Coordinates of C-alpha atoms in Angstrom, one line a residue:
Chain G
X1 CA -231.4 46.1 79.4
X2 CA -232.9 48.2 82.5
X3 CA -235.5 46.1 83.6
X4 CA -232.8 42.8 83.5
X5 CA -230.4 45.1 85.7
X6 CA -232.9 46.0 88.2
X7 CA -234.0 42.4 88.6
X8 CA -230.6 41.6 89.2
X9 CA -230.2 44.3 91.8
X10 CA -233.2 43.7 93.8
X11 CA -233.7 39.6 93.6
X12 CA -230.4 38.3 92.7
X13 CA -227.6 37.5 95.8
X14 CA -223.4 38.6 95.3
X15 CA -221.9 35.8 96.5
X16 CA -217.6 36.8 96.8
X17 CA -216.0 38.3 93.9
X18 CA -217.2 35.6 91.8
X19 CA -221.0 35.0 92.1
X20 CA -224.0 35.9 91.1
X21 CA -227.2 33.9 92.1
X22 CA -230.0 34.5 89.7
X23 CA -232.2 31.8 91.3
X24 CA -235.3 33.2 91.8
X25 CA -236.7 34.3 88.2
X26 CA -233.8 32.4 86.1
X27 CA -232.0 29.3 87.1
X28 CA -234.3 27.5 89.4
X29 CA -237.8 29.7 89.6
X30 CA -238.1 30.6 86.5
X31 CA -240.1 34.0 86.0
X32 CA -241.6 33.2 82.4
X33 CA -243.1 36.5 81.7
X34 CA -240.2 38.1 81.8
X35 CA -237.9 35.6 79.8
X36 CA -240.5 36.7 77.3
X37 CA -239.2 40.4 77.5
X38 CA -235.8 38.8 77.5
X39 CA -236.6 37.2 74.1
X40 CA -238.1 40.4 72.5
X41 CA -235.0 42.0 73.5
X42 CA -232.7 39.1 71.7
X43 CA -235.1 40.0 68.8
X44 CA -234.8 43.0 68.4
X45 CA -230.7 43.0 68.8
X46 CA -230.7 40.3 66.3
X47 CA -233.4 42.2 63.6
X48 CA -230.3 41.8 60.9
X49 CA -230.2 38.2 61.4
X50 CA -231.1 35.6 59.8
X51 CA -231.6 32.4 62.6
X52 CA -232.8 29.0 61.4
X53 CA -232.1 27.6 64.6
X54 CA -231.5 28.2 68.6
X55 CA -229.0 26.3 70.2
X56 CA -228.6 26.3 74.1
X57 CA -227.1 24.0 76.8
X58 CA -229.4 22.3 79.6
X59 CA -230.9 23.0 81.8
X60 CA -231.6 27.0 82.2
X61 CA -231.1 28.1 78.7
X62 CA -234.2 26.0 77.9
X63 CA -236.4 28.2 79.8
X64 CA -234.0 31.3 77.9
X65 CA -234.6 29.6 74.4
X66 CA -238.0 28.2 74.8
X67 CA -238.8 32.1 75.3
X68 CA -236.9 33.7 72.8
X69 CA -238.2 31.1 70.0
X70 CA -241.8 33.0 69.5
X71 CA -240.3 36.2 68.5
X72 CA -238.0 34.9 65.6
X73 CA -240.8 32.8 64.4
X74 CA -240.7 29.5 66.0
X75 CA -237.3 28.2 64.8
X76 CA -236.6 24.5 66.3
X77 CA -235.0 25.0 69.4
X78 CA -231.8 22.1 70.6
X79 CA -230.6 21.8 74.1
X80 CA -227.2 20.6 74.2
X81 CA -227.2 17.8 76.9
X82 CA -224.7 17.4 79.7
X83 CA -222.9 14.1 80.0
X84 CA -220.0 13.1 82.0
X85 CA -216.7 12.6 80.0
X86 CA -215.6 9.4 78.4
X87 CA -218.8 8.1 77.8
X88 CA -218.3 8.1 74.0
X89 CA -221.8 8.1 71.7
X90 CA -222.1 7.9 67.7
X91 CA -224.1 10.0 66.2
X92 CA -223.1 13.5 68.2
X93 CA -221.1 16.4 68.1
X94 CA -219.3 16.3 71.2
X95 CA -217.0 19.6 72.8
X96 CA -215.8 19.3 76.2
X97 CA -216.6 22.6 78.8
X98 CA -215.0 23.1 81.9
X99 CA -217.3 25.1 84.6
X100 CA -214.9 27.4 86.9
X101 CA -217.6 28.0 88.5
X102 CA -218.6 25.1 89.4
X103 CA -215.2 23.2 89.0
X104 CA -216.5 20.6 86.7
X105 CA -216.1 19.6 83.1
X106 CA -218.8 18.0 81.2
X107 CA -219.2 17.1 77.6
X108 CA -221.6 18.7 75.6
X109 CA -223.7 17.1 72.8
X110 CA -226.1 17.7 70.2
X111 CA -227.4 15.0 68.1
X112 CA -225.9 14.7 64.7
X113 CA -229.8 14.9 64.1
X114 CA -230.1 18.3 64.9
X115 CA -228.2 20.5 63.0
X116 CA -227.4 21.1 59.9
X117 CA -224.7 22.0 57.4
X118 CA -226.0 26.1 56.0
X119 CA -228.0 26.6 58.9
X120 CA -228.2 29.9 60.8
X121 CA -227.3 29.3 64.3
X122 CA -228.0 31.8 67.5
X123 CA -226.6 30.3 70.6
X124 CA -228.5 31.5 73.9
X125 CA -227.4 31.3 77.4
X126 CA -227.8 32.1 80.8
X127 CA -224.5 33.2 81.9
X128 CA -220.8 33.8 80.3
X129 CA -218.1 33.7 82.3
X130 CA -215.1 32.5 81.0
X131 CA -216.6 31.5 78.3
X132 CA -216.3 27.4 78.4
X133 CA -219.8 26.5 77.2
X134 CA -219.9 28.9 74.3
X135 CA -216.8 28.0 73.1
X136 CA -218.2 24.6 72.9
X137 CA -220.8 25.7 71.3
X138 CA -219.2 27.3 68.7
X139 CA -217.2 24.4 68.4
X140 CA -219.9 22.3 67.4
X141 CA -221.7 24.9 65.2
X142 CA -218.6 24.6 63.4
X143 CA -218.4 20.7 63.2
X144 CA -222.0 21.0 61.9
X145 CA -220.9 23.0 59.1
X146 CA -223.7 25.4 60.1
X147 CA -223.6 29.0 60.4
X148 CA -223.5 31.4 63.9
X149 CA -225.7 33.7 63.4
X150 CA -224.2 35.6 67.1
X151 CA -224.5 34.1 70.4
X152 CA -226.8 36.2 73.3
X153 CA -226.3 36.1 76.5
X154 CA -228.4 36.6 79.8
X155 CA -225.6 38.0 82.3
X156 CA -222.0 38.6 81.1
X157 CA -219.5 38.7 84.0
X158 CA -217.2 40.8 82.2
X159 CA -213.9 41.0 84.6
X160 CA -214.0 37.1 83.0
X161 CA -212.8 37.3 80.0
X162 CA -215.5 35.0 78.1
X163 CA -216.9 37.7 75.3
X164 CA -213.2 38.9 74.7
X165 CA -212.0 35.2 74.1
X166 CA -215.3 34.9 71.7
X167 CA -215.3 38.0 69.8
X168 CA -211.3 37.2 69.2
X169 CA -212.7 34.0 67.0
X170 CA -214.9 36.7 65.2
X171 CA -218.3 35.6 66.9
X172 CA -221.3 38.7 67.4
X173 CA -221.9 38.6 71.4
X174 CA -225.1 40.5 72.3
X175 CA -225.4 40.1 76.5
X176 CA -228.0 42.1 77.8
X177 CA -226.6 42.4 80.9
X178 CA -222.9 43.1 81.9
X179 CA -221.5 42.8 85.4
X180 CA -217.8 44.6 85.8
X181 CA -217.7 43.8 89.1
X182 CA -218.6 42.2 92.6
X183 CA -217.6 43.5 95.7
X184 CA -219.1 42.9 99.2
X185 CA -222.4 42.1 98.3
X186 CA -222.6 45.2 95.5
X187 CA -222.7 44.2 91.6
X188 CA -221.6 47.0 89.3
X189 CA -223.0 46.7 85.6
X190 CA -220.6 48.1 83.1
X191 CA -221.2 49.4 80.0
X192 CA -220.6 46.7 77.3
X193 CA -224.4 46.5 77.0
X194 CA -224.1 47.7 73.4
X195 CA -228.3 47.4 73.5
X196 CA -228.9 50.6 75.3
Chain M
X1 CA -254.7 15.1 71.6
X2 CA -254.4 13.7 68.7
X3 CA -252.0 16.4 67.4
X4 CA -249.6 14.9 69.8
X5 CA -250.5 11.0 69.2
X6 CA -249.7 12.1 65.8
X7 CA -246.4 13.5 66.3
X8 CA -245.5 10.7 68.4
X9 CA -246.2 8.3 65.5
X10 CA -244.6 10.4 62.8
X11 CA -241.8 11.8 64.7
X12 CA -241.2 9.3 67.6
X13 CA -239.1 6.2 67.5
X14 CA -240.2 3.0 69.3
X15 CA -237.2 1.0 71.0
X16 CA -238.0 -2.4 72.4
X17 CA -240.9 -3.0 74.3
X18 CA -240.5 -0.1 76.6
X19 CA -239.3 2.9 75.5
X20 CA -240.6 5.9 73.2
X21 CA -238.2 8.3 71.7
X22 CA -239.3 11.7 71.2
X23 CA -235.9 13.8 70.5
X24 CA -237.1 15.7 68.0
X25 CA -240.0 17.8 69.4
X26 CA -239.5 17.1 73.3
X27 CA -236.4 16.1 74.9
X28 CA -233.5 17.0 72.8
X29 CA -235.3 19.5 70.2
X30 CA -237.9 21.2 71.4
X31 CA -241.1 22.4 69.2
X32 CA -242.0 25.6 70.6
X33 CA -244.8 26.2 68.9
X34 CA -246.1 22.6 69.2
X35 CA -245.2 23.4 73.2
X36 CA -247.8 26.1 72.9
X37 CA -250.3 23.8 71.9
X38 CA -249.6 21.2 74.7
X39 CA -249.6 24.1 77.2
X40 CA -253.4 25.0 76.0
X41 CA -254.7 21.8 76.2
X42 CA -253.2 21.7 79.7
X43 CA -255.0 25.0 80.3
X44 CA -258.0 23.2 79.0
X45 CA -258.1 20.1 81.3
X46 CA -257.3 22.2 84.5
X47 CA -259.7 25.2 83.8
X48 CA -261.4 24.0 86.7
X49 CA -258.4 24.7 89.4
X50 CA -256.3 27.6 90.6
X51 CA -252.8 27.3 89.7
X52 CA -250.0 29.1 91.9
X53 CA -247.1 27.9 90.7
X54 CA -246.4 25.2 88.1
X55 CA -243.4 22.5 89.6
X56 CA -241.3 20.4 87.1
X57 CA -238.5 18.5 86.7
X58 CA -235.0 19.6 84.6
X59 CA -234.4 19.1 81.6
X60 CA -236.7 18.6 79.9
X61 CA -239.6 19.3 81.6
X62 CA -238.7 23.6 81.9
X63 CA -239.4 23.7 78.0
X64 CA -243.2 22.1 78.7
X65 CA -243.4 24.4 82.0
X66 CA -242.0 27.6 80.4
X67 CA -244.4 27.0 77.2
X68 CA -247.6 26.4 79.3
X69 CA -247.2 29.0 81.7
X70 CA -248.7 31.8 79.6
X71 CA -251.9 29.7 79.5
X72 CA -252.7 29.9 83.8
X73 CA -251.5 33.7 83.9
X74 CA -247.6 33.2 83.9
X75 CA -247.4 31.8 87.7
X76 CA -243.7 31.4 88.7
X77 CA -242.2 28.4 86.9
X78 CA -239.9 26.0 89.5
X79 CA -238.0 23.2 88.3
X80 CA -236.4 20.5 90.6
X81 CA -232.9 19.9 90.4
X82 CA -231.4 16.3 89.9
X83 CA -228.1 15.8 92.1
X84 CA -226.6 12.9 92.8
X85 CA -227.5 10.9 96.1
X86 CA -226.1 11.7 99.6
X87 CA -224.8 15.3 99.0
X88 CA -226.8 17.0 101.7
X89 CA -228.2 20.6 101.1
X90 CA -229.7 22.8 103.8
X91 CA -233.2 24.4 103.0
X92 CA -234.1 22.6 100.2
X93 CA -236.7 19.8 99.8
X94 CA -235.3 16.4 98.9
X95 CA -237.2 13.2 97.8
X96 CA -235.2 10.0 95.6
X97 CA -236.1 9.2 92.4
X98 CA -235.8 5.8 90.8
X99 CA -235.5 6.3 86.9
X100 CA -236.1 2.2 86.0
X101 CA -235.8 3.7 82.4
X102 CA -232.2 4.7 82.6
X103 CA -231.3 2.9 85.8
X104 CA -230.2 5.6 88.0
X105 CA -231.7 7.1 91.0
X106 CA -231.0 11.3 91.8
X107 CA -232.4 13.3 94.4
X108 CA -234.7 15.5 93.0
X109 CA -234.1 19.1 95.3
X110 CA -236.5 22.3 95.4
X111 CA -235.4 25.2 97.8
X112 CA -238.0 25.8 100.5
X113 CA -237.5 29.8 98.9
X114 CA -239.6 29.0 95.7
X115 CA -242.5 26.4 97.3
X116 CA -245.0 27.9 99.9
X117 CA -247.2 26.4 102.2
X118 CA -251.1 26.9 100.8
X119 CA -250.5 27.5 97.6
X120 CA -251.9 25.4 94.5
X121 CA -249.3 23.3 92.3
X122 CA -249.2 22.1 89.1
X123 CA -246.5 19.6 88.5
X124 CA -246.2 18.9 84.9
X125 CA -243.6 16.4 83.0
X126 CA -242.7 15.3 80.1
X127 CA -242.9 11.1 80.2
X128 CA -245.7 9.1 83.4
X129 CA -243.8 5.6 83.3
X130 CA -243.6 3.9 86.7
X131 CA -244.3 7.3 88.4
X132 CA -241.1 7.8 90.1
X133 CA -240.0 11.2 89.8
X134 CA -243.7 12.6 90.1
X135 CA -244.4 10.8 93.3
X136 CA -241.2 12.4 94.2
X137 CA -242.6 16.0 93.5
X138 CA -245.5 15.1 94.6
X139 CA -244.0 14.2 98.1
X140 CA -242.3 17.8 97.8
X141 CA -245.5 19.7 97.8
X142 CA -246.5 18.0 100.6
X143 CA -243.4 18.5 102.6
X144 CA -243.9 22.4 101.6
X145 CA -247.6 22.7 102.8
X146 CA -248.9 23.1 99.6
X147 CA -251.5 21.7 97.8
X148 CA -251.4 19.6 94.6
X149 CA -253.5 20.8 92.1
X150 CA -252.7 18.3 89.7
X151 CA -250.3 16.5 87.2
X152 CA -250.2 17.2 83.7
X153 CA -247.7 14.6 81.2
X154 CA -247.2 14.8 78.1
X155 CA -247.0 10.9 77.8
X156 CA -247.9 8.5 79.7
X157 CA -246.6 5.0 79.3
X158 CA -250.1 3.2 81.1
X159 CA -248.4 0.0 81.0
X160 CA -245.8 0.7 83.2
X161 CA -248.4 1.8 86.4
X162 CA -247.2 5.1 87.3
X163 CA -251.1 6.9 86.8
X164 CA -252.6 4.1 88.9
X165 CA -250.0 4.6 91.9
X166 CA -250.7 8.1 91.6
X167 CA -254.7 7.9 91.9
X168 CA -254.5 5.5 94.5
X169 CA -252.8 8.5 96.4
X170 CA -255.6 10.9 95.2
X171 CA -254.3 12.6 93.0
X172 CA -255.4 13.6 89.4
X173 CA -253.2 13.2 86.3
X174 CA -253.9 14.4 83.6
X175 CA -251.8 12.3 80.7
X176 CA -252.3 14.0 76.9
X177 CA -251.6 10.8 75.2
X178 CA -251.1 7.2 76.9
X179 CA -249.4 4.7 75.3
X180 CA -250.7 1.3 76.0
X181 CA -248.4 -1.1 74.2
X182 CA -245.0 -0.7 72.2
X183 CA -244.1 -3.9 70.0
X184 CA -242.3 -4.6 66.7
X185 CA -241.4 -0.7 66.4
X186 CA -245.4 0.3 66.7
X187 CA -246.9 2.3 69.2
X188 CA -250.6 1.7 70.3
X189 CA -252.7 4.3 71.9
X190 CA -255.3 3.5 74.8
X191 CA -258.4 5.1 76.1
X192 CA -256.9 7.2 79.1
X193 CA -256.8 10.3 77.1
X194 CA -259.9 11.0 79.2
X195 CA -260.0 14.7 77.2
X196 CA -260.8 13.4 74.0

C-alpha cells in the first residue's frame, strides 16, 4: 500500500536495526482518516472472505479495527485485553505473548463471551514482528472453536520472521506494509506486499 | 440518548452499588456502528465549538475517539498512555490518576509532539465516575497551552461527583447518559442528560 509506505517514510522515526516508531498517525496520534483507507484496503484484500468477527489486541489495534469494521459491514469488533501473568480469570481464553520488543510478556484474553464456536475470525494488528501476539491470537481462535478467516497487518518487519512462523500453521497474512530492513535511519520496504 | 440508556439496560450488567458493566458494546466488544451513533450525538452537543484535536484515554476510550472523529472533520485523534508510577519520560506531559474503581493509580502520559499550545481539545471517555483520569487530561491541556473545548462521556456515574468537580473548574461535560443510582441489579437514569 503506497500511500501507508510514504507515511512511513516521511512521519515515522528508524530507531537501530530494530524500530520503527509509527507514533504520530498510528500508535499514539492516531490519524483516523487514514485508518479508514487502511480498512478499505483490508476490504478489499479480504473480498473472498467471509468475517463474522474482528479480533485485535489493546490498545492501537482498536483504532486499526474500529476503522476497518465499516467496510465489512459492521461486524462486532473484541479487543483482546492485556493483563499481567498469573492473575488467573474464569470465563476467558487466555494465550501468553512475549513482546521482544518491548521485553515483556503479557497474557492475553478475550472473554469466553465473545466468541464463538463457527465464527469467521479476521485478526487485525498494528505491527508483526516475531509474531508473539498473533500467535496468541490464533491460539485463542482456535480454543474458541471459531474460524480465521486471515489475519492483516499494519507494518510487517519482515527480517522477523513472524508471517513465516504464521503462514507455516497455514494462516492467510495480508500486511500492507513490509519493512526488509533498517539501517541508519533508512527503512527499506520489500516486496511481500502481495496487495500491489 | 436513549438509544444508549437502552443498551445500557439491555446489554449492561449492574455489580453492587457502584459499578456498570458494559463489555459487550464498549469496553471489551466494541459496537462500531452503535460508536457512530454516539460520535454524532457528540457532534450534536458540541456543534457550537471548534474542535482541533480530540484527547482520550487507552483502551477503551480510542474506539469512542476513532468513531467520533469523522463527525468534527477527522482532527488528529491522541490517546494518553497509562504507565505505571515513577518511570520518568522526557517530553511528554504527565498527570496521576486515581482509578477508585479498580484501585490503582497510572500516570496518564501525552508527548508534547501531538498537543499544541492554542489549539481547541475535545477530551472524550468512556465512563465520568469520581473524575480522576479527566481532571488528569484536563490538567494536560493546560500544561500544553491549549484550550479545553469540552468533555464528552459516554457514562456518567452522577453519584460518584466527578461532573460536579469538573464544573467547579469551568469546564463543560457533556455526559450522554448519567446514571443516578445502581441497586438490587437495576440501573436508574437521572436528569443530566441535559440533550434530551
Amino acid at each position: 500500500m503506497d500511500r501507508l509506505k510514504e507515511k512511513i517514510r516521511t512521519e515515522g522515526t528508524a530507531i537501530g536495526k530494530d524500530i520503527v516508531k509509527v507514533d504520530g498517525f498510528l500508535n499514539h496520534q492516531v490519524d483516523v482518516k487514514f485508518l479508514h483507507e487502511i480498512g478499505e484496503e483490508f476490504a478489499r484484500r479480504f473480498a473472498d472472505v467471509q468475517v463474522d468477527r474482528i479480533l485485535t489486541v489493546e490498545a492501537s489495534g482498536i483504532a486499526i479495527a474500529s476503522c476497518t469494521a465499516p467496510y465489512f459491514g459492521y461486524p462486532p469488533v473484541v479487543f483482546a485485553k492485556k493483563a499481567a501473568p498469573n492473575t488467573m480469570v474464569d470465563g476467558v481464553y487466555e494465550e501468553e505473548a512475549r513482546s521482544f520488543t518491548k521485553g515483556t510478556v503479557s497474557r492475553l484474553r478475550v472473554s469466553k463471551q465473545f466468541l464463538h464456536a463457527g465464527e469467521n475470525v479476521l485478526i487485525l494488528d498494528d505491527f508483526l514482528a516475531y509474531g508473539e501476539a498473533s500467535l496468541a491470537l490464533v491460539e485463542i481462535v482456535r480454543k474458541a472453536g471459531a474460524r480465521l478467516a486471515g489475519i492483516g497487518i499494519v507494518i510487517e518487519k519482515g527480517f522477523q520472521g513472524g508471517s513465516d512462523k504464521l503462514r507455516a500453521r497455514g494462516c492467510r497474512v495480508e500486511s500492507l506494509a513490509v519493512i526488509e530492513k533498517i539501517e541508519d535511519g533508512v527503512i527499506t520496504f520489500g516486496g511481500g506486499d502481495a496487495g500491489e
